[in-house]
Amino acid sequence: MPGSLEPLDVGVQIPYHFRCPISLELMRDPVTVSTGQTYDRPSIESWVATGNTTCPVTRVPLSDFTLIPNHTLRRLIQEWCVANRSFGVERIPTPKQPADPATVRTLLNQAGSNASPMQLRLSALRRLRGLARDSEKNRSVISAHNPRELLLCILFSNANPDSSELNHEALAILSLFPLSESECVFVGSDSGRVNYLVSLLFHSCTEVRVNSAALIETVVAGTRSSELRSEICNADGIYEGIINIFNCPIAYPRALKIGIKALFALCLVKQHRHKAVQAGAVEALIDKLADFEKCDAERALATVELLCRIPTGCAAFAGHALTIPLLVKIILKVSDRATEYAAGALLSLCTASEGCQREAVAAGVLTQLLLLVQSECTERAKRKAQMLLKLLRDSWPEHTVGNSDEFACSDVVPY
């Protein structure tokens, strides 16, 4: 980036007054403090956040911690970047201004006032959503005003058709914030609220469906009571709605991320896992397994292992032609956690079916397992691999290492 480029690299000297006095790098969002000194916003915010109460340059105590954007200097820096683009200097973007507490209070008051016109309330919620999406700092400022109670009230108390947009905007903002346990209980303990969220899983708008799934995941994950979690997961259509999220267009990657988080949270409730299988979770997971990013792939494999622990889930995965080849292929490719979950799923499948054993051996599981037990993965993964090696011993062809004298004497299977 421009701020880190050295003169010898680009053949141009960054003007001294364009550099932040703290970081000594090109300022991207210059702001002025009460002493009149200008700093880059992230640098001065970090300085203050660590407990400093003086101006870094003058050492004069800061009378207040208001940061005023220096638009003139920022424009000069942008013009300098454009003038020197032939040297590889990129123009800094115009920064979005952080949320102002007074503005947040005003917007929340407008959104929560039943006396305000519908369009004014809607506009206020849309501005709040835009601020919340801009940065984590903005979300912190908004969260400090405890907006969740108001947003939950708007989401569940406006049932007339004219207010549907209001509901959806409140839902969109709520999906960006964590909920306290009491707020999760407020939603989960009322079947009407749960059923309303489930109905939104089938809305024509993709964003509404995904936001509803996000809030359901937050509520289920944030509820300590196993009985209440079970009641939520027992809602009609909840598994079908969540699994439908997997079919959202690939151009909407957030859908896959939210979908697997929600499905994993639901499948942690053992009593209703069979409903996930009935709703098509097996096909959805196998079809999308290659599309998940690392963290989401871990959740997906954890969900596969959970479903393999029930007979209907194990049978469904065993009946899918791609299950065993995919698990064998992916077992060492994602992360230690993913390896553990994949090994656990394979162990359940091969324990339940000799056909799966033969299929796993044909897919090359022997080599993968031997590599696994010699790797630096988790001890649980190694134990699962060792159990699987022992289980598959009789299924290996005579010419493989599994039936060799060397393997018989090794400590891979210490049983």
PDB file of C-alpha atoms in Angstrom, residues 113-256:
ATOM      1  CA  SER A 113     -41.555   5.912  17.271  1.00  0.00           C
ATOM      2  CA  ASN A 114     -44.966   4.563  16.272  1.00  0.00           C
ATOM      3  CA  ALA A 115     -46.039   8.173  15.715  1.00  0.00           C
ATOM      4  CA  SER A 116     -43.432   8.664  12.979  1.00  0.00           C
ATOM      5  CA  PRO A 117     -44.407   8.135   9.320  1.00  0.00           C
ATOM      6  CA  MET A 118     -43.603   4.649   8.041  1.00  0.00           C
ATOM      7  CA  GLN A 119     -41.117   5.956   5.470  1.00  0.00           C
ATOM      8  CA  LEU A 120     -39.197   7.895   8.129  1.00  0.00           C
ATOM      9  CA  ARG A 121     -38.932   4.789  10.313  1.00  0.00           C
ATOM     10  CA  LEU A 122     -37.876   2.719   7.325  1.00  0.00           C
ATOM     11  CA  SER A 123     -35.256   5.278   6.301  1.00  0.00           C
ATOM     12  CA  ALA A 124     -33.856   5.345   9.852  1.00  0.00           C
ATOM     13  CA  LEU A 125     -33.500   1.552   9.926  1.00  0.00           C
ATOM     14  CA  ARG A 126     -31.816   1.514   6.538  1.00  0.00           C
ATOM     15  CA  ARG A 127     -29.278   4.096   7.674  1.00  0.00           C
ATOM     16  CA  LEU A 128     -28.599   2.072  10.816  1.00  0.00           C
ATOM     17  CA  ARG A 129     -28.085  -1.061   8.754  1.00  0.00           C
ATOM     18  CA  GLY A 130     -25.659   0.776   6.468  1.00  0.00           C
ATOM     19  CA  LEU A 131     -23.658   2.021   9.448  1.00  0.00           C
ATOM     20  CA  ALA A 132     -23.604  -1.433  11.048  1.00  0.00           C
ATOM     21  CA  ARG A 133     -22.329  -3.040   7.860  1.00  0.00           C
ATOM     22  CA  ASP A 134     -19.544  -0.488   7.416  1.00  0.00           C
ATOM     23  CA  SER A 135     -17.315  -1.486  10.320  1.00  0.00           C
ATOM     24  CA  GLU A 136     -16.935  -3.293  13.616  1.00  0.00           C
ATOM     25  CA  LYS A 137     -16.428   0.078  15.307  1.00  0.00           C
ATOM     26  CA  ASN A 138     -19.804   1.268  14.055  1.00  0.00           C
ATOM     27  CA  ARG A 139     -21.427  -1.889  15.380  1.00  0.00           C
ATOM     28  CA  SER A 140     -19.835  -1.202  18.763  1.00  0.00           C
ATOM     29  CA  VAL A 141     -21.219   2.349  18.788  1.00  0.00           C
ATOM     30  CA  ILE A 142     -24.693   1.114  17.849  1.00  0.00           C
ATOM     31  CA  SER A 143     -24.545  -1.773  20.327  1.00  0.00           C
ATOM     32  CA  ALA A 144     -23.702   0.671  23.125  1.00  0.00           C
ATOM     33  CA  HIS A 145     -27.221   2.104  22.685  1.00  0.00           C
ATOM     34  CA  ASN A 146     -28.817  -1.319  23.251  1.00  0.00           C
ATOM     35  CA  PRO A 147     -30.770  -1.424  19.972  1.00  0.00           C
ATOM     36  CA  ARG A 148     -31.657  -5.116  20.152  1.00  0.00           C
ATOM     37  CA  GLU A 149     -34.708  -4.745  22.398  1.00  0.00           C
ATOM     38  CA  LEU A 150     -36.159  -2.117  20.069  1.00  0.00           C
ATOM     39  CA  LEU A 151     -35.338  -4.142  16.950  1.00  0.00           C
ATOM     40  CA  LEU A 152     -36.878  -7.319  18.389  1.00  0.00           C
ATOM     41  CA  CYS A 153     -39.993  -5.348  19.231  1.00  0.00           C
ATOM     42  CA  ILE A 154     -40.223  -4.008  15.675  1.00  0.00           C
ATOM     43  CA  LEU A 155     -39.568  -7.445  14.184  1.00  0.00           C
ATOM     44  CA  PHE A 156     -42.285  -9.274  16.105  1.00  0.00           C
ATOM     45  CA  SER A 157     -44.905  -6.614  16.845  1.00  0.00           C
ATOM     46  CA  ASN A 158     -45.660  -5.405  13.307  1.00  0.00           C
ATOM     47  CA  ALA A 159     -47.730  -8.103  11.653  1.00  0.00           C
ATOM     48  CA  ASN A 160     -49.691  -6.014   9.166  1.00  0.00           C
ATOM     49  CA  PRO A 161     -48.652  -6.264   5.476  1.00  0.00           C
ATOM     50  CA  ASP A 162     -47.699  -2.572   5.241  1.00  0.00           C
ATOM     51  CA  SER A 163     -44.988  -3.011   7.847  1.00  0.00           C
ATOM     52  CA  SER A 164     -43.258  -6.012   6.278  1.00  0.00           C
ATOM     53  CA  GLU A 165     -40.365  -3.886   5.015  1.00  0.00           C
ATOM     54  CA  LEU A 166     -39.927  -2.534   8.523  1.00  0.00           C
ATOM     55  CA  ASN A 167     -39.753  -6.089   9.877  1.00  0.00           C
ATOM     56  CA  HIS A 168     -37.204  -7.112   7.267  1.00  0.00           C
ATOM     57  CA  GLU A 169     -34.949  -4.125   7.970  1.00  0.00           C
ATOM     58  CA  ALA A 170     -35.065  -4.840  11.709  1.00  0.00           C
ATOM     59  CA  LEU A 171     -34.235  -8.490  10.981  1.00  0.00           C
ATOM     60  CA  ALA A 172     -31.295  -7.469   8.767  1.00  0.00           C
ATOM     61  CA  ILE A 173     -29.792  -5.346  11.548  1.00  0.00           C
ATOM     62  CA  LEU A 174     -30.378  -8.001  14.221  1.00  0.00           C
ATOM     63  CA  SER A 175     -28.526 -10.556  12.095  1.00  0.00           C
ATOM     64  CA  LEU A 176     -25.383  -8.419  12.468  1.00  0.00           C
ATOM     65  CA  PHE A 177     -25.362  -8.452  16.288  1.00  0.00           C
ATOM     66  CA  PRO A 178     -25.039 -11.138  18.976  1.00  0.00           C
ATOM     67  CA  LEU A 179     -27.973 -11.572  21.354  1.00  0.00           C
ATOM     68  CA  SER A 180     -27.834 -12.009  25.107  1.00  0.00           C
ATOM     69  CA  GLU A 181     -29.214 -15.225  26.593  1.00  0.00           C
ATOM     70  CA  SER A 182     -32.323 -13.425  27.831  1.00  0.00           C
ATOM     71  CA  GLU A 183     -32.943 -12.077  24.334  1.00  0.00           C
ATOM     72  CA  CYS A 184     -32.506 -15.566  22.872  1.00  0.00           C
ATOM     73  CA  VAL A 185     -35.029 -16.881  25.409  1.00  0.00           C
ATOM     74  CA  PHE A 186     -37.399 -14.027  24.506  1.00  0.00           C
ATOM     75  CA  VAL A 187     -37.421 -15.255  20.905  1.00  0.00           C
ATOM     76  CA  GLY A 188     -37.150 -19.009  21.453  1.00  0.00           C
ATOM     77  CA  SER A 189     -39.714 -19.365  24.237  1.00  0.00           C
ATOM     78  CA  ASP A 190     -42.554 -18.040  22.081  1.00  0.00           C
ATOM     79  CA  SER A 191     -43.704 -20.493  19.393  1.00  0.00           C
ATOM     80  CA  GLY A 192     -45.316 -17.653  17.464  1.00  0.00           C
ATOM     81  CA  ARG A 193     -41.989 -15.835  17.141  1.00  0.00           C
ATOM     82  CA  VAL A 194     -40.146 -19.009  16.167  1.00  0.00           C
ATOM     83  CA  ASN A 195     -42.785 -19.919  13.585  1.00  0.00           C
ATOM     84  CA  TYR A 196     -42.606 -16.398  12.148  1.00  0.00           C
ATOM     85  CA  LEU A 197     -38.847 -16.726  11.660  1.00  0.00           C
ATOM     86  CA  VAL A 198     -39.360 -20.158  10.077  1.00  0.00           C
ATOM     87  CA  SER A 199     -41.916 -18.685   7.671  1.00  0.00           C
ATOM     88  CA  LEU A 200     -39.323 -16.110   6.588  1.00  0.00           C
ATOM     89  CA  LEU A 201     -37.006 -18.971   5.590  1.00  0.00           C
ATOM     90  CA  PHE A 202     -39.351 -19.459   2.628  1.00  0.00           C
ATOM     91  CA  HIS A 203     -39.585 -15.770   1.647  1.00  0.00           C
ATOM     92  CA  SER A 204     -39.113 -14.858  -2.009  1.00  0.00           C
ATOM     93  CA  CYS A 205     -36.170 -12.559  -1.140  1.00  0.00           C
ATOM     94  CA  THR A 206     -32.837 -14.337  -0.634  1.00  0.00           C
ATOM     95  CA  GLU A 207     -31.586 -11.768   1.859  1.00  0.00           C
ATOM     96  CA  VAL A 208     -34.662 -12.172   4.074  1.00  0.00           C
ATOM     97  CA  ARG A 209     -34.239 -15.957   4.071  1.00  0.00           C
ATOM     98  CA  VAL A 210     -30.548 -15.741   4.969  1.00  0.00           C
ATOM     99  CA  ASN A 211     -31.102 -13.129   7.686  1.00  0.00           C
ATOM    100  CA  SER A 212     -33.815 -15.276   9.235  1.00  0.00           C
ATOM    101  CA  ALA A 213     -31.483 -18.286   9.222  1.00  0.00           C
ATOM    102  CA  ALA A 214     -28.788 -16.152  10.863  1.00  0.00           C
ATOM    103  CA  LEU A 215     -31.128 -15.078  13.662  1.00  0.00           C
ATOM    104  CA  ILE A 216     -32.357 -18.645  14.205  1.00  0.00           C
ATOM    105  CA  GLU A 217     -28.744 -19.828  14.518  1.00  0.00           C
ATOM    106  CA  THR A 218     -28.001 -17.047  17.017  1.00  0.00           C
ATOM    107  CA  VAL A 219     -31.044 -17.970  19.120  1.00  0.00           C
ATOM    108  CA  VAL A 220     -30.368 -21.722  19.127  1.00  0.00           C
ATOM    109  CA  ALA A 221     -26.634 -21.307  19.843  1.00  0.00           C
ATOM    110  CA  GLY A 222     -27.310 -18.707  22.540  1.00  0.00           C
ATOM    111  CA  THR A 223     -29.889 -20.757  24.461  1.00  0.00           C
ATOM    112  CA  ARG A 224     -28.509 -22.827  27.337  1.00  0.00           C
ATOM    113  CA  SER A 225     -31.690 -24.744  28.081  1.00  0.00           C
ATOM    114  CA  SER A 226     -31.623 -28.069  26.224  1.00  0.00           C
ATOM    115  CA  GLU A 227     -35.407 -28.295  26.494  1.00  0.00           C
ATOM    116  CA  LEU A 228     -35.878 -24.906  24.854  1.00  0.00           C
ATOM    117  CA  ARG A 229     -33.367 -25.724  22.115  1.00  0.00           C
ATOM    118  CA  SER A 230     -35.282 -28.919  21.454  1.00  0.00           C
ATOM    119  CA  GLU A 231     -38.560 -26.997  21.187  1.00  0.00           C
ATOM    120  CA  ILE A 232     -37.077 -24.553  18.698  1.00  0.00           C
ATOM    121  CA  CYS A 233     -35.627 -27.368  16.576  1.00  0.00           C
ATOM    122  CA  ASN A 234     -39.003 -29.106  16.607  1.00  0.00           C
ATOM    123  CA  ALA A 235     -40.697 -26.225  14.759  1.00  0.00           C
ATOM    124  CA  ASP A 236     -42.413 -27.377  11.583  1.00  0.00           C
ATOM    125  CA  GLY A 237     -40.372 -26.692   8.460  1.00  0.00           C
ATOM    126  CA  ILE A 238     -37.281 -25.351  10.210  1.00  0.00           C
ATOM    127  CA  TYR A 239     -34.908 -27.958   8.744  1.00  0.00           C
ATOM    128  CA  GLU A 240     -36.397 -27.667   5.252  1.00  0.00           C
ATOM    129  CA  GLY A 241     -36.056 -23.898   5.391  1.00  0.00           C
ATOM    130  CA  ILE A 242     -32.450 -23.972   6.570  1.00  0.00           C
ATOM    131  CA  ILE A 243     -31.434 -26.580   3.985  1.00  0.00           C
ATOM    132  CA  ASN A 244     -33.072 -24.516   1.234  1.00  0.00           C
ATOM    133  CA  ILE A 245     -30.514 -21.804   2.066  1.00  0.00           C
ATOM    134  CA  PHE A 246     -27.868 -24.088   0.531  1.00  0.00           C
ATOM    135  CA  ASN A 247     -29.561 -23.638  -2.843  1.00  0.00           C
ATOM    136  CA  CYS A 248     -29.095 -19.865  -2.924  1.00  0.00           C
ATOM    137  CA  PRO A 249     -27.104 -18.563  -5.921  1.00  0.00           C
ATOM    138  CA  ILE A 250     -23.336 -18.971  -5.666  1.00  0.00           C
ATOM    139  CA  ALA A 251     -23.091 -15.204  -6.170  1.00  0.00           C
ATOM    140  CA  TYR A 252     -24.448 -14.883  -2.611  1.00  0.00           C
ATOM    141  CA  PRO A 253     -21.646 -16.587  -0.586  1.00  0.00           C
ATOM    142  CA  ARG A 254     -23.045 -15.432   2.765  1.00  0.00           C
ATOM    143  CA  ALA A 255     -25.932 -17.870   2.256  1.00  0.00           C
ATOM    144  CA  LEU A 256     -23.693 -20.933   2.368  1.00  0.00           C
TER     145      LEU A 256
END
